[in-house]
Tab-separated table of C-alpha atoms in Angstrom:
chain	number	residue	atom	x	y	z
T	26	GLY	CA	-123.668	27.666	245.330
T	27	ALA	CA	-120.686	29.226	247.035
T	28	VAL	CA	-117.433	27.339	246.464
T	29	VAL	CA	-114.271	27.542	248.526
T	30	SER	CA	-111.057	26.000	247.269
T	31	GLN	CA	-107.780	25.220	248.965
T	32	HIS	CA	-104.324	24.667	247.584
T	33	PRO	CA	-102.471	22.429	247.935
T	34	SER	CA	-104.692	19.508	248.880
T	35	TRP	CA	-101.762	17.842	250.573
T	36	VAL	CA	-98.176	18.718	251.328
T	37	ILE	CA	-95.184	16.954	252.850
T	38	CYS	CA	-92.314	19.022	254.167
T	39	LYS	CA	-89.197	18.706	256.266
T	40	SER	CA	-89.078	19.900	259.830
T	41	GLY	CA	-88.018	23.535	260.051
T	42	THR	CA	-89.395	24.627	256.710
T	43	SER	CA	-92.394	26.871	256.077
T	44	VAL	CA	-95.543	25.897	254.244
T	45	LYS	CA	-98.146	28.174	252.689
T	46	ILE	CA	-101.770	27.120	252.254
T	47	GLU	CA	-104.162	29.121	250.100
T	48	CYS	CA	-107.887	29.498	250.583
T	49	ARG	CA	-109.976	31.028	247.814
T	50	SER	CA	-113.622	31.922	247.484
T	51	LEU	CA	-114.290	31.112	243.834
T	52	ASP	CA	-117.594	32.777	243.061
T	53	PHE	CA	-118.110	35.244	245.856
T	54	GLN	CA	-116.217	37.768	247.901
T	55	ALA	CA	-115.278	37.133	251.491
T	56	THR	CA	-114.052	39.889	253.762
T	57	THR	CA	-113.760	37.302	256.499
T	58	MET	CA	-112.426	33.780	256.356
T	59	PHE	CA	-111.769	31.256	259.075
T	60	TRP	CA	-108.971	28.743	259.530
T	61	TYR	CA	-109.463	25.453	261.342
T	62	ARG	CA	-107.220	22.563	262.270
T	63	GLN	CA	-108.392	18.996	262.655
T	64	PHE	CA	-106.422	16.133	264.162
T	65	PRO	CA	-107.373	12.504	263.437
T	66	LYS	CA	-110.646	11.405	265.011
T	67	GLN	CA	-111.191	14.882	266.447
T	68	SER	CA	-113.455	17.800	265.654
T	69	LEU	CA	-112.437	20.983	263.895
T	70	MET	CA	-110.700	23.534	266.074
T	71	LEU	CA	-110.969	27.188	265.134
T	72	MET	CA	-107.488	28.677	264.868
T	73	ALA	CA	-108.041	32.217	263.643
T	74	THR	CA	-110.255	34.665	261.834
T	75	SER	CA	-108.768	36.192	258.705
T	76	ASN	CA	-109.887	39.751	257.967
T	77	GLU	CA	-109.375	41.455	254.629
T	78	GLY	CA	-107.460	44.682	255.113
T	79	SER	CA	-106.639	44.142	258.759
T	80	LYS	CA	-104.820	41.795	261.087
T	81	ALA	CA	-106.083	38.321	261.766
T	82	THR	CA	-107.473	37.490	265.167
T	83	TYR	CA	-106.224	34.315	266.766
T	84	GLU	CA	-107.900	31.941	269.183
T	85	GLN	CA	-106.381	31.438	272.588
T	86	GLY	CA	-103.391	29.136	272.464
T	87	VAL	CA	-102.665	29.638	268.763
T	88	GLU	CA	-99.271	31.212	268.124
T	89	LYS	CA	-99.702	34.107	265.730
T	90	ASP	CA	-95.993	34.160	264.864
T	91	LYS	CA	-96.089	30.517	263.897
T	92	PHE	CA	-99.313	30.566	261.919
T	93	LEU	CA	-99.110	33.653	259.726
T	94	ILE	CA	-102.341	34.702	258.073
T	95	ASN	CA	-102.619	37.153	255.210
T	96	HIS	CA	-105.955	38.141	253.696
T	97	ALA	CA	-104.544	39.564	250.487
T	98	SER	CA	-107.803	40.200	248.650
T	99	LEU	CA	-111.550	39.702	248.886
T	100	THR	CA	-111.154	36.174	247.532
T	101	LEU	CA	-107.863	34.956	248.984
T	102	SER	CA	-106.538	34.165	252.428
T	103	THR	CA	-103.275	32.377	253.088
T	104	LEU	CA	-102.041	30.471	256.117
T	105	THR	CA	-98.295	30.023	256.454
T	106	VAL	CA	-97.025	27.490	258.933
T	107	THR	CA	-93.555	28.752	259.803
T	108	SER	CA	-90.749	26.499	260.985
T	109	ALA	CA	-93.033	23.514	260.831
T	110	HIS	CA	-92.525	20.602	263.201
T	111	PRO	CA	-94.043	17.118	263.255
T	112	GLU	CA	-96.637	18.204	265.817
T	113	ASP	CA	-97.985	20.665	263.228
T	114	SER	CA	-98.992	17.740	261.039
T	115	SER	CA	-102.747	18.024	260.719
T	116	PHE	CA	-105.679	18.675	258.394
T	117	TYR	CA	-106.161	22.406	257.822
T	118	ILE	CA	-109.528	23.666	256.634
T	119	CYS	CA	-110.716	27.154	255.766
T	120	SER	CA	-114.218	28.541	255.536
T	121	ALA	CA	-115.962	31.686	254.394
T	122	PRO	CA	-119.426	33.087	254.994
T	123	GLY	CA	-121.679	32.933	251.968
T	124	ASP	CA	-122.853	35.850	249.874
T	125	SER	CA	-125.834	38.077	250.510
T	126	LEU	CA	-128.282	35.358	249.457
T	127	THR	CA	-126.868	32.782	251.853
T	128	GLN	CA	-125.285	35.075	254.321
T	129	GLU	CA	-125.827	32.984	257.405
T	130	THR	CA	-124.044	29.976	255.985
T	131	GLN	CA	-120.379	29.075	256.208
T	132	TYR	CA	-118.828	27.284	253.260
T	133	PHE	CA	-115.796	25.113	253.805
T	134	GLY	CA	-112.841	24.302	251.633
T	135	PRO	CA	-111.822	20.709	250.918
T	136	GLY	CA	-108.940	20.877	253.378
T	137	THR	CA	-105.152	20.585	253.168
T	138	ARG	CA	-103.332	17.631	254.662
T	139	LEU	CA	-99.942	18.663	256.075
T	140	LEU	CA	-97.330	16.097	257.020
T	141	VAL	CA	-94.117	17.346	258.581
T	142	LEU	CA	-91.273	14.858	258.612
R	19	LEU	CA	-121.311	31.590	273.062
R	20	ALA	CA	-123.784	28.927	272.031
R	21	LYS	CA	-122.381	25.510	272.906
R	22	THR	CA	-123.885	22.482	271.223
R	23	THR	CA	-124.295	18.940	272.507
R	24	GLN	CA	-124.916	15.937	270.264
R	25	PRO	CA	-124.781	12.163	270.690
R	26	ILE	CA	-121.306	10.843	269.967
R	27	SER	CA	-122.473	8.117	267.632
R	28	MET	CA	-125.523	6.530	266.030
R	29	ASP	CA	-125.871	3.307	264.096
R	30	SER	CA	-128.504	2.613	261.476
R	31	TYR	CA	-129.403	0.209	258.699
R	32	GLU	CA	-129.860	1.159	255.098
R	33	GLY	CA	-133.296	2.508	254.300
R	34	GLN	CA	-134.050	3.664	257.822
R	35	GLU	CA	-134.630	7.211	258.978
R	36	VAL	CA	-131.944	8.714	261.176
R	37	ASN	CA	-132.730	11.520	263.597
R	38	ILE	CA	-129.931	13.394	265.343
R	39	THR	CA	-130.848	15.824	268.090
R	40	CYS	CA	-128.617	18.712	269.045
R	41	SER	CA	-128.978	20.762	272.226
R	42	HIS	CA	-128.111	24.448	272.179
R	43	ASN	CA	-129.583	25.907	275.342
R	44	ASN	CA	-127.729	29.219	275.065
R	45	ILE	CA	-128.689	30.020	271.482
R	46	ALA	CA	-128.885	33.753	270.835
R	47	THR	CA	-131.715	35.572	269.124
R	48	ASN	CA	-129.723	36.163	265.949
R	49	ASP	CA	-128.250	32.669	265.722
R	50	TYR	CA	-129.076	30.309	262.893
R	51	ILE	CA	-128.786	26.535	263.237
R	52	THR	CA	-126.724	24.839	260.581
R	53	TRP	CA	-125.875	21.193	260.051
R	54	TYR	CA	-122.830	19.932	258.232
R	55	GLN	CA	-121.683	16.533	257.032
R	56	GLN	CA	-118.028	15.554	256.969
R	57	PHE	CA	-116.393	12.566	255.331
R	58	PRO	CA	-112.823	11.564	256.264
R	59	SER	CA	-110.174	13.893	254.824
R	60	GLN	CA	-112.763	16.284	253.408
R	61	GLY	CA	-114.069	19.655	254.480
R	62	PRO	CA	-117.526	19.869	256.054
R	63	ARG	CA	-120.381	20.031	253.564
R	64	PHE	CA	-123.484	22.139	254.180
R	65	ILE	CA	-126.636	20.073	254.653
R	66	ILE	CA	-129.357	22.345	255.929
R	67	GLN	CA	-129.982	25.527	257.869
R	68	GLY	CA	-132.894	26.920	259.786
R	69	TYR	CA	-133.966	29.566	262.243
R	70	LYS	CA	-137.250	28.224	263.565
R	71	THR	CA	-139.977	25.647	262.839
R	72	LYS	CA	-139.278	23.137	260.094
R	73	VAL	CA	-137.038	23.301	257.071
R	74	THR	CA	-136.829	20.662	254.362
R	75	ASN	CA	-134.588	20.290	251.362
R	76	GLU	CA	-133.754	17.479	248.979
R	77	VAL	CA	-131.495	15.661	251.420
R	78	ALA	CA	-132.780	16.325	254.941
R	79	SER	CA	-135.281	17.961	257.236
R	80	LEU	CA	-134.577	20.154	260.210
R	81	PHE	CA	-137.027	20.428	263.078
R	82	ILE	CA	-136.686	23.336	265.486
R	83	PRO	CA	-139.077	23.721	268.446
R	84	ALA	CA	-140.448	27.081	269.449
R	85	ASP	CA	-137.893	27.649	272.210
R	86	ARG	CA	-135.040	26.899	269.763
R	87	LYS	CA	-133.026	25.247	272.507
R	88	SER	CA	-132.620	22.123	270.436
R	89	SER	CA	-132.912	20.962	266.862
R	90	THR	CA	-133.266	17.613	265.130
R	91	LEU	CA	-131.715	16.672	261.832
R	92	SER	CA	-133.696	14.002	260.029
R	93	LEU	CA	-132.083	11.941	257.281
R	94	PRO	CA	-134.728	9.918	255.443
R	95	ARG	CA	-133.924	6.444	254.105
R	96	VAL	CA	-130.170	6.517	254.699
R	97	SER	CA	-127.735	4.683	252.480
R	98	LEU	CA	-124.191	3.461	253.055
R	99	SER	CA	-122.863	6.721	251.629
R	100	ASP	CA	-124.483	8.637	254.491
R	101	THR	CA	-121.882	7.204	256.869
R	102	ALA	CA	-120.145	10.363	258.081
R	103	VAL	CA	-119.758	12.746	260.982
R	104	TYR	CA	-122.584	15.252	261.369
R	105	TYR	CA	-122.047	18.574	263.097
R	106	CYS	CA	-124.609	20.964	264.482
R	107	LEU	CA	-123.502	24.590	264.718
R	108	VAL	CA	-125.109	27.825	265.781
R	109	GLY	CA	-123.968	31.265	264.798
R	110	ALA	CA	-124.812	34.440	262.955
R	111	ARG	CA	-123.134	36.897	260.669
R	112	THR	CA	-124.615	39.778	262.620
R	113	ASP	CA	-122.381	39.133	265.618
R	114	SER	CA	-119.333	38.364	263.513
R	115	TRP	CA	-120.296	34.720	263.677
R	116	GLY	CA	-119.853	34.635	267.435
R	117	LYS	CA	-116.981	32.237	266.976
R	118	PHE	CA	-118.325	29.426	264.856
R	119	GLN	CA	-117.167	26.626	267.125
R	120	PHE	CA	-117.533	22.953	266.303
R	121	GLY	CA	-118.679	20.455	268.879
R	122	ALA	CA	-117.703	16.818	268.863
R	123	GLY	CA	-120.190	15.874	266.168
R	124	THR	CA	-122.146	12.654	265.716
R	125	GLN	CA	-120.600	9.698	263.926
R	126	VAL	CA	-123.335	8.002	261.934
R	127	VAL	CA	-122.591	4.504	260.697
R	128	VAL	CA	-124.959	2.951	258.182
R	129	THR	CA	-124.738	-0.781	257.611
R	130	PRO	CA	-126.432	-3.020	255.049
């Protein structure tokens, strides 16, 4: 089946620094990937759609200059949290649509826990 | 935009069948119905997907009535390890996923 990985699985950083999170589709290509954020005891909130070869599209209320997304290749999307603050502490999850055999299915990464001190 | 509504929580005992119904009154013609399972601090895991009628795999069954305005996930003979949050989502690749938005999900708690 389609596998999506994320790196790192968890990260702790100081306030004001930037953190990069990678999302990879391991055995399939993904021209589109999605980034979600999940706070404790809450559902996943879609942040943005990452598009290979073009700019990401952001959901309303998500600051594009703070959450930089780069879809560098057909298997890699990165989310950079710039000038992170404690309120950015959350669980970040990416997803990608499956391949032609499972094209209507989204596959999710294991998530990245970010803690900003 | 197909919004989904599910019960917030359900409790069950080991060995029982758990049925979770999801309402999606505004489902579009191209939309598929997909159910995911999420454990704490993990990404959602695909359980089952369907378009209409009934779908069954090794872990669950999905019942979809003819009008497709709702769907029911059936988990047979649950165990303690089935304690998780279950999400029902609708969407399709053909409309660029129509914003694959998560609802609140259903917290299933299985006790001995």
